[in-house]
Each structure stands twice: as structure tokens, then as C-alpha cells.
Amino acid sequence: MVETSNPKFDSPVNEVILTALEECQGYVSGEDLSRQLGLSRAAIWKRIRTLRQDGYRIEASPHRGYRLVERPDLLSAREIGRKLKAVRVAAEIHTLGEVSSTNDVAYELAFQGAREGVVVIAESQTQGRGRMSRFWLSPAGSNLYLSLILRPAIPPRLAPLLTYLGVIATAEALSQCFSLKVEVKWPNDVLVRGRKLAGLLNEVKAETDRVDFVVLGFGVNLNMEADAFPAELSEKATSVMRELGHRISRVEFTRSLLEWLDFWYNEFLLQGADVIIKKWEAVARIGGKTLEVSSFGDVYRGVAEGLDHDGALVIRTGKDETIRVVAGDVTNVSVQPQGPGVTEEFLDA
Ligand code: BTN
């Protein structure tokens, strides 16, 4: 049994207080609040105290009342849900402290019947994991660890497309919020200057002919300090803060990510797989790149043609020979030489 806190707005009373404080853009008297909410002045004061404990900076002035000075960068359902323009995605937002893995929590919720669009976010993970059971570093207070439950009516062979959809949304949110120039590495990595900044983990529960649910997990390094990366990751991984040199709003990024996910998921449902395939190919600029891909112990080299209709990576390995790779890692990318001065990129994050 999974227990979560903070469904979309955790306390309607606190929400009304915050809305009142925000709308007046100045002071609201304790008397007005108590009249509006039908609560005693002492009860209002108690609420203000809990909001302050949550990180809201609320000034109290004896004759004027209360004034909201600053909202916290708190990954709470209340902060993320505020002004969120997403319809299908983020039907419910659960925010938690420390968990083993948000994908485990979301999987369990989905297994118990949670609806499509349920989002699970944790402050930290003790067993955050990536593809191929790799460990995902998940310290508290800096990054985003988010899992989303989807229930698309699609056959299991199309489920990998949701990874591409997630990558597209992550890349769009990073460039919208921070103007970062992101690179995408097949199948699920988002990099900046060749270092990994975000990764996706797509876990599926399916029957032979239909998907029951998909849990799409996102790990995005946001406010992680450069010296917080262990030595073995320091050259391979990065964070938004490391790239920009200052802290950013985790709440704003999360909102943007959910809105892009909502947009691309709707496109996928309305227009089909092709729209996702084309967009991922464009974002990843995959066509024509010379790749080395390892898959189930074999290594293939060739020129990428793009994605097949089910999301498999198509590589031209010889004049009349192409192969389809459904799972694996790109271990080396070199841009096809088009003349002098073309540089080689090695992406081995
Ligand atoms: C990868 O790059 O291989 C995927 C990394 C995915 C990490 C995220 S963090 C939130 C969710 N919970 C997990 O345990 N993993 C994903």
C-alpha cells in the first residue's frame, strides 16, 4: 500500500489565504481574512504560521495585517498546481519527501488503479534508477524526480514512443525556461555540452495486445552544485545550475515540463505516432550521424537513418543493409564530415 501526501491542493483554507494575499498585492487585514473564511483571528494566525513553516515569507504588521513577500521554491502540489495549464497530464500531483524511487511509487499507484495523469514527485530517492538498472543519483533539495502515469490505448510495441515524447517535452522545457542549447542522445538522454543533464525511464505494464499503463520517470539535474557530483560523474553529468552559474526555480521548470508533456501527449493521441517520431528526429538531429551503438552485447556502426514507425533506431550499416535497434546505448557519435573543420563529438555520458 502506498501512502502519499498533498493531493493537488493540500489545504483549501491555506490556498484561500494565499490567493487573498496574492490578489491584494499588499496587506490584508486579519479581520478581513477571518470574515472571508469564517475563522477566528487566532486560527488565521495559526495558518499563517504553517505557511511560513512551508517557506512562504509572510510579513505581519500590527495595523495593516499580512503581506506575502515571497513564495518558496517548494516542490509542493500547491506551488506546481498554481497557474498550471495542463489538462490530461497532472490530473493529480503527489509530492513526497524521501522515497525509494518515484517510479516504484507511481507503479504501485497505477497497479492499484490510479488514473491517467497522476504525477509523483519526491524530494529525494534512495534507489533512484535509470535504464538497464543503473543508479540515478537523487540527493534532496536540488533536482527533479518525477514519475507520470499514462494509460494510452496502444499496443505494447508502441510504448517506447512515450520515451521519445518525454525527451521532446524535457528538451522543450529546458530551452523555454533557461534557453539552454540541449542535445538529445538516443534513446532517452538529454545533454548539454556533451554532459548528461536529464534521463528518462519508461516502465510498462502490458498484456499481449494492449498497454495497461506506462510509468514515465524523469530525472532532471536542476540546482545541483558542480562539486556535488561524485568524481566519476563530474565529467559526464551536469545540471542547469552548473551551466548557468545560478540557482533556478524548480517549480517553474516542473510546471513547464508538465505543460509540454500535456501538449505532446495530446498530439500523440490526436495525430498518432508519426508526429512524435518526426519531432524527436528533428530535436535529436539524428539523420546522417555516424553512430556506434551497443545492443545486447553486440556493437553496430553505421549512419543513422532515423526512427522506424515503432521507434526502433534504423542504422545503415552497409550499402544495401540497414538494421533496427530496439534497445541499447549510443557509445559514439561523429558528425558526417562535410568538409574541413568539422569537429567530432563523443557522447559517452
Ligand atoms: C536514465 O537515464 O537511464 C534514466 C534516469 C531516470 C531517473 C528518473 S528519477 C525519477 C524516476 N525514478 C527513478 O527511479 N528513475 C526515474
mmCIF file of C-alpha atoms and ligand atoms in Angstrom:
data_model
loop_
_atom_site.group_PDB
_atom_site.id
_atom_site.type_symbol
_atom_site.label_atom_id
_atom_site.label_comp_id
_atom_site.label_asym_id
_atom_site.label_seq_id
_atom_site.Cartn_x
_atom_site.Cartn_y
_atom_site.Cartn_z
ATOM 1 C CA MET A 1 0.000 0.000 0.000
ATOM 2 C CA VAL A 2 1.401 3.387 -0.988
ATOM 3 C CA GLU A 3 0.582 6.435 1.067
ATOM 4 C CA THR A 4 1.078 9.872 -0.402
ATOM 5 C CA SER A 5 0.502 13.398 0.831
ATOM 6 C CA ASN A 6 -0.508 16.623 -0.823
ATOM 7 C CA PRO A 7 -3.068 15.850 -3.470
ATOM 8 C CA LYS A 8 -3.239 18.777 -5.916
ATOM 9 C CA PHE A 9 -4.081 21.423 -3.315
ATOM 10 C CA ASP A 10 -3.434 20.135 0.169
ATOM 11 C CA SER A 11 -5.389 22.629 2.233
ATOM 12 C CA PRO A 12 -8.192 24.670 0.691
ATOM 13 C CA VAL A 13 -8.068 27.127 3.618
ATOM 14 C CA ASN A 14 -4.359 27.814 3.169
ATOM 15 C CA GLU A 15 -4.994 28.148 -0.534
ATOM 16 C CA VAL A 16 -7.672 30.793 0.049
ATOM 17 C CA ILE A 17 -5.339 32.710 2.373
ATOM 18 C CA LEU A 18 -2.573 32.631 -0.228
ATOM 19 C CA THR A 19 -4.941 33.679 -3.004
ATOM 20 C CA ALA A 20 -6.217 36.580 -0.903
ATOM 21 C CA LEU A 21 -2.668 37.677 -0.083
ATOM 22 C CA GLU A 22 -1.616 37.420 -3.684
ATOM 23 C CA GLU A 23 -4.618 39.194 -5.158
ATOM 24 C CA CYS A 24 -4.423 42.254 -2.949
ATOM 25 C CA GLN A 25 -0.726 42.809 -3.770
ATOM 26 C CA GLY A 26 -0.311 44.457 -0.403
ATOM 27 C CA TYR A 27 -1.621 43.911 3.104
ATOM 28 C CA VAL A 28 -4.819 42.029 4.000
ATOM 29 C CA SER A 29 -6.073 42.568 7.483
ATOM 30 C CA GLY A 30 -6.513 39.618 9.828
ATOM 31 C CA GLU A 31 -10.106 40.789 10.280
ATOM 32 C CA ASP A 32 -10.863 40.570 6.534
ATOM 33 C CA LEU A 33 -9.347 37.107 6.338
ATOM 34 C CA SER A 34 -11.253 35.907 9.364
ATOM 35 C CA ARG A 35 -14.524 37.265 7.914
ATOM 36 C CA GLN A 36 -13.839 35.764 4.466
ATOM 37 C CA LEU A 37 -13.032 32.325 5.878
ATOM 38 C CA GLY A 38 -15.334 32.233 8.870
ATOM 39 C CA LEU A 39 -12.380 31.516 11.163
ATOM 40 C CA SER A 40 -11.184 33.255 14.323
ATOM 41 C CA ARG A 41 -8.199 35.653 14.148
ATOM 42 C CA ALA A 42 -6.213 33.110 16.213
ATOM 43 C CA ALA A 43 -6.997 30.368 13.679
ATOM 44 C CA ILE A 44 -5.849 32.629 10.832
ATOM 45 C CA TRP A 45 -2.593 33.322 12.683
ATOM 46 C CA LYS A 46 -2.033 29.566 13.108
ATOM 47 C CA ARG A 47 -2.495 29.068 9.363
ATOM 48 C CA ILE A 48 -0.056 31.859 8.606
ATOM 49 C CA ARG A 49 2.463 30.112 10.847
ATOM 50 C CA THR A 50 2.163 26.808 8.958
ATOM 51 C CA LEU A 51 2.539 28.642 5.656
ATOM 52 C CA ARG A 52 5.705 30.275 6.969
ATOM 53 C CA GLN A 53 6.993 26.861 8.020
ATOM 54 C CA ASP A 54 6.429 25.755 4.396
ATOM 55 C CA GLY A 55 8.720 28.584 3.289
ATOM 56 C CA TYR A 56 6.246 31.372 2.443
ATOM 57 C CA ARG A 57 7.630 34.711 3.569
ATOM 58 C CA ILE A 58 4.615 36.491 5.051
ATOM 59 C CA GLU A 59 5.085 39.810 6.792
ATOM 60 C CA ALA A 60 2.764 40.717 9.673
ATOM 61 C CA SER A 61 2.177 44.353 10.556
ATOM 62 C CA PRO A 62 0.124 45.257 13.663
ATOM 63 C CA HIS A 63 -2.179 47.774 11.961
ATOM 64 C CA ARG A 64 -2.157 46.655 8.351
ATOM 65 C CA GLY A 65 -2.336 42.855 8.515
ATOM 66 C CA TYR A 66 -0.451 40.309 6.425
ATOM 67 C CA ARG A 67 1.552 40.632 3.216
ATOM 68 C CA LEU A 68 3.006 37.882 1.018
ATOM 69 C CA VAL A 69 6.636 38.783 0.303
ATOM 70 C CA GLU A 70 7.997 35.627 -1.348
ATOM 71 C CA ARG A 71 6.841 32.177 -2.357
ATOM 72 C CA PRO A 72 9.183 29.233 -1.743
ATOM 73 C CA ASP A 73 10.730 27.095 -4.477
ATOM 74 C CA LEU A 74 8.988 24.177 -2.882
ATOM 75 C CA LEU A 75 8.048 21.181 -4.979
ATOM 76 C CA SER A 76 4.583 21.057 -3.455
ATOM 77 C CA ALA A 77 1.370 20.261 -5.254
ATOM 78 C CA ARG A 78 0.143 23.720 -4.327
ATOM 79 C CA GLU A 79 3.045 25.591 -5.909
ATOM 80 C CA ILE A 80 3.235 23.454 -9.034
ATOM 81 C CA GLY A 81 -0.547 23.336 -9.489
ATOM 82 C CA ARG A 82 -0.836 27.123 -9.277
ATOM 83 C CA LYS A 83 -1.205 28.546 -12.805
ATOM 84 C CA LEU A 84 -0.581 25.097 -14.319
ATOM 85 C CA LYS A 85 -2.112 24.832 -17.776
ATOM 86 C CA ALA A 86 -2.268 21.084 -18.289
ATOM 87 C CA VAL A 87 -5.420 19.089 -18.922
ATOM 88 C CA ARG A 88 -4.673 15.387 -19.201
ATOM 89 C CA VAL A 89 -1.275 15.316 -17.559
ATOM 90 C CA ALA A 90 -1.166 16.326 -13.872
ATOM 91 C CA ALA A 91 -4.722 15.257 -13.070
ATOM 92 C CA GLU A 92 -3.345 14.769 -9.553
ATOM 93 C CA ILE A 93 0.042 15.728 -8.147
ATOM 94 C CA HIS A 94 1.518 13.842 -5.201
ATOM 95 C CA THR A 95 4.614 15.330 -3.614
ATOM 96 C CA LEU A 96 6.650 13.259 -1.198
ATOM 97 C CA GLY A 97 9.806 13.541 0.890
ATOM 98 C CA GLU A 98 12.186 10.616 0.529
ATOM 99 C CA VAL A 99 11.099 7.540 -1.420
ATOM 100 C CA SER A 100 12.914 4.522 -2.843
ATOM 101 C CA SER A 101 12.026 5.536 -6.397
ATOM 102 C CA THR A 102 9.164 7.678 -7.724
ATOM 103 C CA ASN A 103 8.730 5.079 -10.460
ATOM 104 C CA ASP A 104 8.084 2.438 -7.781
ATOM 105 C CA VAL A 105 5.524 4.655 -6.046
ATOM 106 C CA ALA A 106 3.780 5.548 -9.316
ATOM 107 C CA TYR A 107 3.810 1.913 -10.484
ATOM 108 C CA GLU A 108 2.183 0.808 -7.251
ATOM 109 C CA LEU A 109 -0.447 3.572 -7.510
ATOM 110 C CA ALA A 110 -1.181 2.624 -11.133
ATOM 111 C CA PHE A 111 -1.379 -1.039 -10.169
ATOM 112 C CA GLN A 112 -3.990 -0.083 -7.578
ATOM 113 C CA GLY A 113 -5.972 1.695 -10.291
ATOM 114 C CA ALA A 114 -4.715 5.293 -10.212
ATOM 115 C CA ARG A 115 -5.982 7.241 -13.177
ATOM 116 C CA GLU A 116 -4.045 8.598 -16.129
ATOM 117 C CA GLY A 117 -2.256 11.859 -15.412
ATOM 118 C CA VAL A 118 -1.264 11.096 -11.822
ATOM 119 C CA VAL A 119 2.148 12.609 -11.091
ATOM 120 C CA VAL A 120 4.502 11.560 -8.283
ATOM 121 C CA ILE A 121 7.351 13.863 -7.272
ATOM 122 C CA ALA A 122 9.876 13.224 -4.494
ATOM 123 C CA GLU A 123 12.424 15.448 -2.788
ATOM 124 C CA SER A 124 14.961 12.584 -2.826
ATOM 125 C CA GLN A 125 15.260 8.908 -3.782
ATOM 126 C CA THR A 126 17.245 6.205 -2.025
ATOM 127 C CA GLN A 127 17.104 3.837 -5.006
ATOM 128 C CA GLY A 128 16.641 6.103 -7.977
ATOM 129 C CA ARG A 129 17.338 4.070 -11.088
ATOM 130 C CA GLY A 130 17.947 4.555 -14.756
ATOM 131 C CA ARG A 131 17.759 2.284 -17.765
ATOM 132 C CA MET A 132 19.486 -1.082 -17.516
ATOM 133 C CA SER A 133 19.209 -0.907 -13.690
ATOM 134 C CA ARG A 134 21.779 1.890 -13.482
ATOM 135 C CA PHE A 135 21.845 4.005 -10.343
ATOM 136 C CA TRP A 136 20.365 7.531 -10.561
ATOM 137 C CA LEU A 137 21.901 9.969 -8.102
ATOM 138 C CA SER A 138 18.976 11.575 -6.238
ATOM 139 C CA PRO A 139 20.007 13.944 -3.410
ATOM 140 C CA ALA A 140 17.436 16.157 -1.654
ATOM 141 C CA GLY A 141 16.734 19.809 -2.282
ATOM 142 C CA SER A 142 18.191 20.259 -5.723
ATOM 143 C CA ASN A 143 16.783 18.223 -8.595
ATOM 144 C CA LEU A 144 13.563 16.927 -10.050
ATOM 145 C CA TYR A 145 12.495 13.296 -9.678
ATOM 146 C CA LEU A 146 9.091 12.899 -11.278
ATOM 147 C CA SER A 147 7.014 9.971 -12.492
ATOM 148 C CA LEU A 148 3.879 10.198 -14.577
ATOM 149 C CA ILE A 149 1.186 7.555 -15.063
ATOM 150 C CA LEU A 150 -0.241 7.248 -18.579
ATOM 151 C CA ARG A 151 -2.865 4.853 -19.900
ATOM 152 C CA PRO A 152 -2.797 5.181 -23.687
ATOM 153 C CA ALA A 153 -4.895 2.761 -25.746
ATOM 154 C CA ILE A 154 -1.939 1.473 -27.768
ATOM 155 C CA PRO A 155 -0.305 -1.892 -28.439
ATOM 156 C CA PRO A 156 2.820 -2.614 -26.317
ATOM 157 C CA ARG A 157 5.172 -2.292 -29.321
ATOM 158 C CA LEU A 158 4.364 1.444 -29.478
ATOM 159 C CA ALA A 159 5.097 2.105 -25.787
ATOM 160 C CA PRO A 160 8.760 3.148 -26.450
ATOM 161 C CA LEU A 161 7.385 6.156 -28.322
ATOM 162 C CA LEU A 162 6.411 7.620 -24.971
ATOM 163 C CA THR A 163 10.113 7.800 -24.080
ATOM 164 C CA TYR A 164 10.671 9.976 -27.144
ATOM 165 C CA LEU A 165 7.640 12.070 -26.196
ATOM 166 C CA GLY A 166 9.157 12.592 -22.733
ATOM 167 C CA VAL A 167 12.534 13.546 -24.206
ATOM 168 C CA ILE A 168 10.897 16.104 -26.516
ATOM 169 C CA ALA A 169 8.970 17.668 -23.611
ATOM 170 C CA THR A 170 12.113 17.798 -21.434
ATOM 171 C CA ALA A 171 14.155 19.433 -24.183
ATOM 172 C CA GLU A 172 11.399 21.983 -24.871
ATOM 173 C CA ALA A 173 11.014 22.848 -21.179
ATOM 174 C CA LEU A 174 14.792 23.265 -20.719
ATOM 175 C CA SER A 175 15.069 25.536 -23.692
ATOM 176 C CA GLN A 176 11.896 27.503 -22.836
ATOM 177 C CA CYS A 177 12.849 28.100 -19.182
ATOM 178 C CA PHE A 178 16.613 28.554 -19.482
ATOM 179 C CA SER A 179 17.380 28.985 -23.197
ATOM 180 C CA LEU A 180 19.743 26.032 -22.893
ATOM 181 C CA LYS A 181 21.065 24.518 -26.103
ATOM 182 C CA VAL A 182 20.289 20.871 -25.480
ATOM 183 C CA GLU A 183 21.436 17.773 -27.325
ATOM 184 C CA VAL A 184 19.480 14.552 -27.397
ATOM 185 C CA LYS A 185 21.152 11.172 -27.403
ATOM 186 C CA TRP A 186 19.260 8.025 -28.397
ATOM 187 C CA PRO A 187 17.152 6.819 -26.828
ATOM 188 C CA ASN A 188 16.483 8.805 -23.661
ATOM 189 C CA ASP A 189 19.276 11.205 -22.723
ATOM 190 C CA VAL A 190 19.250 14.969 -22.684
ATOM 191 C CA LEU A 191 22.696 16.550 -22.642
ATOM 192 C CA VAL A 192 24.263 19.979 -22.563
ATOM 193 C CA ARG A 193 27.793 20.416 -23.914
ATOM 194 C CA GLY A 194 28.077 16.631 -24.115
ATOM 195 C CA ARG A 195 27.197 16.089 -20.444
ATOM 196 C CA LYS A 196 24.043 14.383 -19.279
ATOM 197 C CA LEU A 197 21.507 16.683 -17.651
ATOM 198 C CA ALA A 198 18.341 14.574 -17.763
ATOM 199 C CA GLY A 199 17.273 10.989 -18.342
ATOM 200 C CA LEU A 200 14.018 9.108 -18.750
ATOM 201 C CA LEU A 201 12.902 5.714 -17.568
ATOM 202 C CA ASN A 202 9.872 4.185 -19.254
ATOM 203 C CA GLU A 203 8.300 1.213 -17.436
ATOM 204 C CA VAL A 204 5.330 -0.549 -18.948
ATOM 205 C CA LYS A 205 2.696 -2.933 -17.698
ATOM 206 C CA ALA A 206 1.074 -4.629 -20.645
ATOM 207 C CA GLU A 207 -0.837 -7.626 -21.869
ATOM 208 C CA THR A 208 -0.038 -9.235 -25.209
ATOM 209 C CA ASP A 209 -2.053 -6.795 -27.238
ATOM 210 C CA ARG A 210 -2.580 -3.720 -25.102
ATOM 211 C CA VAL A 211 -0.817 -1.432 -22.704
ATOM 212 C CA ASP A 212 -2.311 -1.396 -19.253
ATOM 213 C CA PHE A 213 -0.262 1.566 -18.043
ATOM 214 C CA VAL A 214 3.060 3.294 -18.543
ATOM 215 C CA VAL A 215 5.125 4.956 -15.835
ATOM 216 C CA LEU A 216 7.361 7.604 -17.336
ATOM 217 C CA GLY A 217 10.100 8.673 -14.924
ATOM 218 C CA PHE A 218 12.089 11.891 -15.321
ATOM 219 C CA GLY A 219 15.336 12.731 -13.573
ATOM 220 C CA VAL A 220 16.468 16.297 -14.268
ATOM 221 C CA ASN A 221 19.539 17.830 -12.615
ATOM 222 C CA LEU A 222 18.476 21.358 -11.766
ATOM 223 C CA ASN A 223 20.146 23.071 -8.794
ATOM 224 C CA MET A 224 22.903 20.552 -8.185
ATOM 225 C CA GLU A 225 26.212 22.294 -7.433
ATOM 226 C CA ALA A 226 29.201 21.319 -9.585
ATOM 227 C CA ASP A 227 31.047 19.881 -6.566
ATOM 228 C CA ALA A 228 28.035 17.747 -5.572
ATOM 229 C CA PHE A 229 28.707 15.361 -8.472
ATOM 230 C CA PRO A 230 30.871 12.409 -7.465
ATOM 231 C CA ALA A 231 34.236 12.262 -9.249
ATOM 232 C CA GLU A 232 33.156 9.530 -11.656
ATOM 233 C CA LEU A 233 30.202 11.646 -12.881
ATOM 234 C CA SER A 234 31.821 15.042 -12.834
ATOM 235 C CA GLU A 235 32.879 14.979 -16.484
ATOM 236 C CA LYS A 236 29.858 13.051 -17.675
ATOM 237 C CA ALA A 237 26.978 14.860 -15.978
ATOM 238 C CA THR A 238 25.830 18.405 -15.460
ATOM 239 C CA SER A 239 22.976 20.456 -14.030
ATOM 240 C CA VAL A 240 21.173 23.625 -15.060
ATOM 241 C CA MET A 241 22.874 25.450 -12.213
ATOM 242 C CA ARG A 242 26.290 24.257 -13.343
ATOM 243 C CA GLU A 243 25.558 25.512 -16.855
ATOM 244 C CA LEU A 244 24.044 28.864 -15.908
ATOM 245 C CA GLY A 245 26.020 29.627 -12.761
ATOM 246 C CA HIS A 246 22.964 30.376 -10.615
ATOM 247 C CA ARG A 247 20.027 28.636 -8.954
ATOM 248 C CA ILE A 248 16.789 28.351 -10.890
ATOM 249 C CA SER A 249 13.138 27.826 -9.943
ATOM 250 C CA ARG A 250 12.402 24.114 -9.734
ATOM 251 C CA VAL A 251 8.686 24.895 -9.554
ATOM 252 C CA GLU A 252 8.658 26.852 -12.808
ATOM 253 C CA PHE A 253 10.612 24.166 -14.615
ATOM 254 C CA THR A 254 8.301 21.420 -13.340
ATOM 255 C CA ARG A 255 5.257 23.365 -14.460
ATOM 256 C CA SER A 256 6.756 23.888 -17.897
ATOM 257 C CA LEU A 257 7.682 20.206 -18.200
ATOM 258 C CA LEU A 258 4.128 19.140 -17.306
ATOM 259 C CA GLU A 259 2.667 21.586 -19.808
ATOM 260 C CA TRP A 260 4.915 20.335 -22.625
ATOM 261 C CA LEU A 261 4.095 16.740 -21.685
ATOM 262 C CA ASP A 262 0.419 17.589 -21.838
ATOM 263 C CA PHE A 263 0.868 19.215 -25.245
ATOM 264 C CA TRP A 264 2.837 16.356 -26.830
ATOM 265 C CA TYR A 265 0.686 13.639 -25.268
ATOM 266 C CA ASN A 266 -2.403 15.259 -26.778
ATOM 267 C CA GLU A 267 -0.635 15.496 -30.147
ATOM 268 C CA PHE A 268 0.260 11.805 -29.888
ATOM 269 C CA LEU A 269 -3.337 10.797 -29.097
ATOM 270 C CA LEU A 270 -4.842 13.015 -31.790
ATOM 271 C CA GLN A 271 -2.325 12.652 -34.607
ATOM 272 C CA GLY A 272 -0.585 9.360 -33.905
ATOM 273 C CA ALA A 273 2.979 8.120 -33.609
ATOM 274 C CA ASP A 274 4.368 9.911 -36.669
ATOM 275 C CA VAL A 275 4.224 13.334 -35.107
ATOM 276 C CA ILE A 276 6.392 12.157 -32.200
ATOM 277 C CA ILE A 277 8.848 10.330 -34.451
ATOM 278 C CA LYS A 278 9.326 13.377 -36.700
ATOM 279 C CA LYS A 279 9.718 15.750 -33.777
ATOM 280 C CA TRP A 280 12.238 13.534 -31.948
ATOM 281 C CA GLU A 281 14.268 13.124 -35.164
ATOM 282 C CA ALA A 282 14.347 16.896 -35.539
ATOM 283 C CA VAL A 283 15.243 17.598 -31.901
ATOM 284 C CA ALA A 284 17.943 14.890 -31.906
ATOM 285 C CA ARG A 285 19.182 15.873 -35.409
ATOM 286 C CA ILE A 286 19.786 12.179 -35.857
ATOM 287 C CA GLY A 287 19.604 11.746 -39.632
ATOM 288 C CA GLY A 288 23.040 11.314 -41.215
ATOM 289 C CA LYS A 289 25.010 10.975 -37.994
ATOM 290 C CA THR A 290 27.589 8.210 -37.876
ATOM 291 C CA LEU A 291 26.876 6.161 -34.782
ATOM 292 C CA GLU A 292 28.244 3.309 -32.769
ATOM 293 C CA VAL A 293 25.502 1.512 -30.859
ATOM 294 C CA SER A 294 25.865 -1.314 -28.393
ATOM 295 C CA SER A 295 22.868 -3.578 -28.049
ATOM 296 C CA PHE A 296 22.669 -6.875 -26.138
ATOM 297 C CA GLY A 297 26.432 -7.389 -26.297
ATOM 298 C CA ASP A 298 26.837 -6.506 -29.986
ATOM 299 C CA VAL A 299 28.251 -3.280 -31.363
ATOM 300 C CA TYR A 300 26.908 -1.796 -34.587
ATOM 301 C CA ARG A 301 28.404 1.049 -36.595
ATOM 302 C CA GLY A 302 26.692 2.952 -39.352
ATOM 303 C CA VAL A 303 24.847 6.041 -40.426
ATOM 304 C CA ALA A 304 21.563 6.809 -38.675
ATOM 305 C CA GLU A 305 18.545 6.954 -40.966
ATOM 306 C CA GLY A 306 16.058 7.885 -38.256
ATOM 307 C CA LEU A 307 13.357 6.109 -36.278
ATOM 308 C CA ASP A 308 11.120 3.362 -37.609
ATOM 309 C CA HIS A 309 7.324 3.572 -37.203
ATOM 310 C CA ASP A 310 7.565 1.832 -33.798
ATOM 311 C CA GLY A 311 10.507 3.890 -32.572
ATOM 312 C CA ALA A 312 13.332 1.448 -33.383
ATOM 313 C CA LEU A 313 16.540 3.199 -34.443
ATOM 314 C CA VAL A 314 17.371 2.470 -38.078
ATOM 315 C CA ILE A 315 21.072 2.402 -38.975
ATOM 316 C CA ARG A 316 22.561 1.938 -42.423
ATOM 317 C CA THR A 317 25.444 -0.449 -41.829
ATOM 318 C CA GLY A 318 26.341 -1.158 -45.464
ATOM 319 C CA LYS A 319 25.384 -0.167 -48.988
ATOM 320 C CA ASP A 320 22.251 -2.320 -49.052
ATOM 321 C CA GLU A 321 21.969 -3.130 -45.400
ATOM 322 C CA THR A 322 20.084 -1.497 -42.595
ATOM 323 C CA ILE A 323 19.492 -2.754 -39.083
ATOM 324 C CA ARG A 324 16.856 -1.873 -36.492
ATOM 325 C CA VAL A 325 17.975 -1.380 -32.914
ATOM 326 C CA VAL A 326 15.224 -1.532 -30.299
ATOM 327 C CA ALA A 327 17.337 -1.218 -27.150
ATOM 328 C CA GLY A 328 20.877 -0.250 -26.360
ATOM 329 C CA ASP A 329 23.252 2.654 -25.936
ATOM 330 C CA VAL A 330 24.843 5.038 -28.354
ATOM 331 C CA THR A 331 28.511 4.908 -27.374
ATOM 332 C CA ASN A 332 29.963 7.174 -30.014
ATOM 333 C CA VAL A 333 28.610 9.804 -32.390
ATOM 334 C CA SER A 334 30.540 11.521 -35.084
ATOM 335 C CA VAL A 335 29.016 14.069 -37.383
ATOM 336 C CA GLN A 336 29.494 13.053 -41.026
ATOM 337 C CA PRO A 337 32.460 15.018 -42.363
ATOM 338 C CA GLN A 338 31.171 17.631 -44.808
ATOM 339 C CA GLY A 339 34.417 19.464 -45.356
ATOM 340 C CA PRO A 340 37.345 20.747 -43.370
ATOM 341 C CA GLY A 341 36.845 21.879 -39.819
ATOM 342 C CA VAL A 342 34.020 19.526 -38.872
ATOM 343 C CA THR A 343 34.517 18.504 -35.265
ATOM 344 C CA GLU A 344 33.858 15.142 -33.705
ATOM 345 C CA GLU A 345 31.638 14.798 -30.698
ATOM 346 C CA PHE A 346 31.991 11.839 -28.415
ATOM 347 C CA LEU A 347 28.933 11.413 -26.286
ATOM 348 C CA ASP A 348 29.551 8.836 -23.640
ATOM 349 C CA ALA A 349 27.614 10.123 -20.681
HETATM 350 C C1 BTN B 1 18.349 7.041 -17.409
HETATM 351 O O1 BTN B 1 18.997 8.000 -17.807
HETATM 352 O O2 BTN B 1 18.772 5.891 -17.575
HETATM 353 C C2 BTN B 1 17.006 7.276 -16.790
HETATM 354 C C3 BTN B 1 17.052 8.003 -15.496
HETATM 355 C C4 BTN B 1 15.678 8.193 -14.908
HETATM 356 C C5 BTN B 1 15.696 8.722 -13.488
HETATM 357 C C6 BTN B 1 14.323 9.034 -13.002
HETATM 358 S S1 BTN B 1 14.331 9.947 -11.493
HETATM 359 C C7 BTN B 1 12.616 9.736 -11.334
HETATM 360 C C8 BTN B 1 12.304 8.316 -11.726
HETATM 361 N N1 BTN B 1 12.519 7.430 -10.617
HETATM 362 C C9 BTN B 1 13.528 6.582 -10.833
HETATM 363 O O3 BTN B 1 13.931 5.721 -10.022
HETATM 364 N N2 BTN B 1 14.053 6.796 -12.035
HETATM 365 C C10 BTN B 1 13.394 7.867 -12.732
#
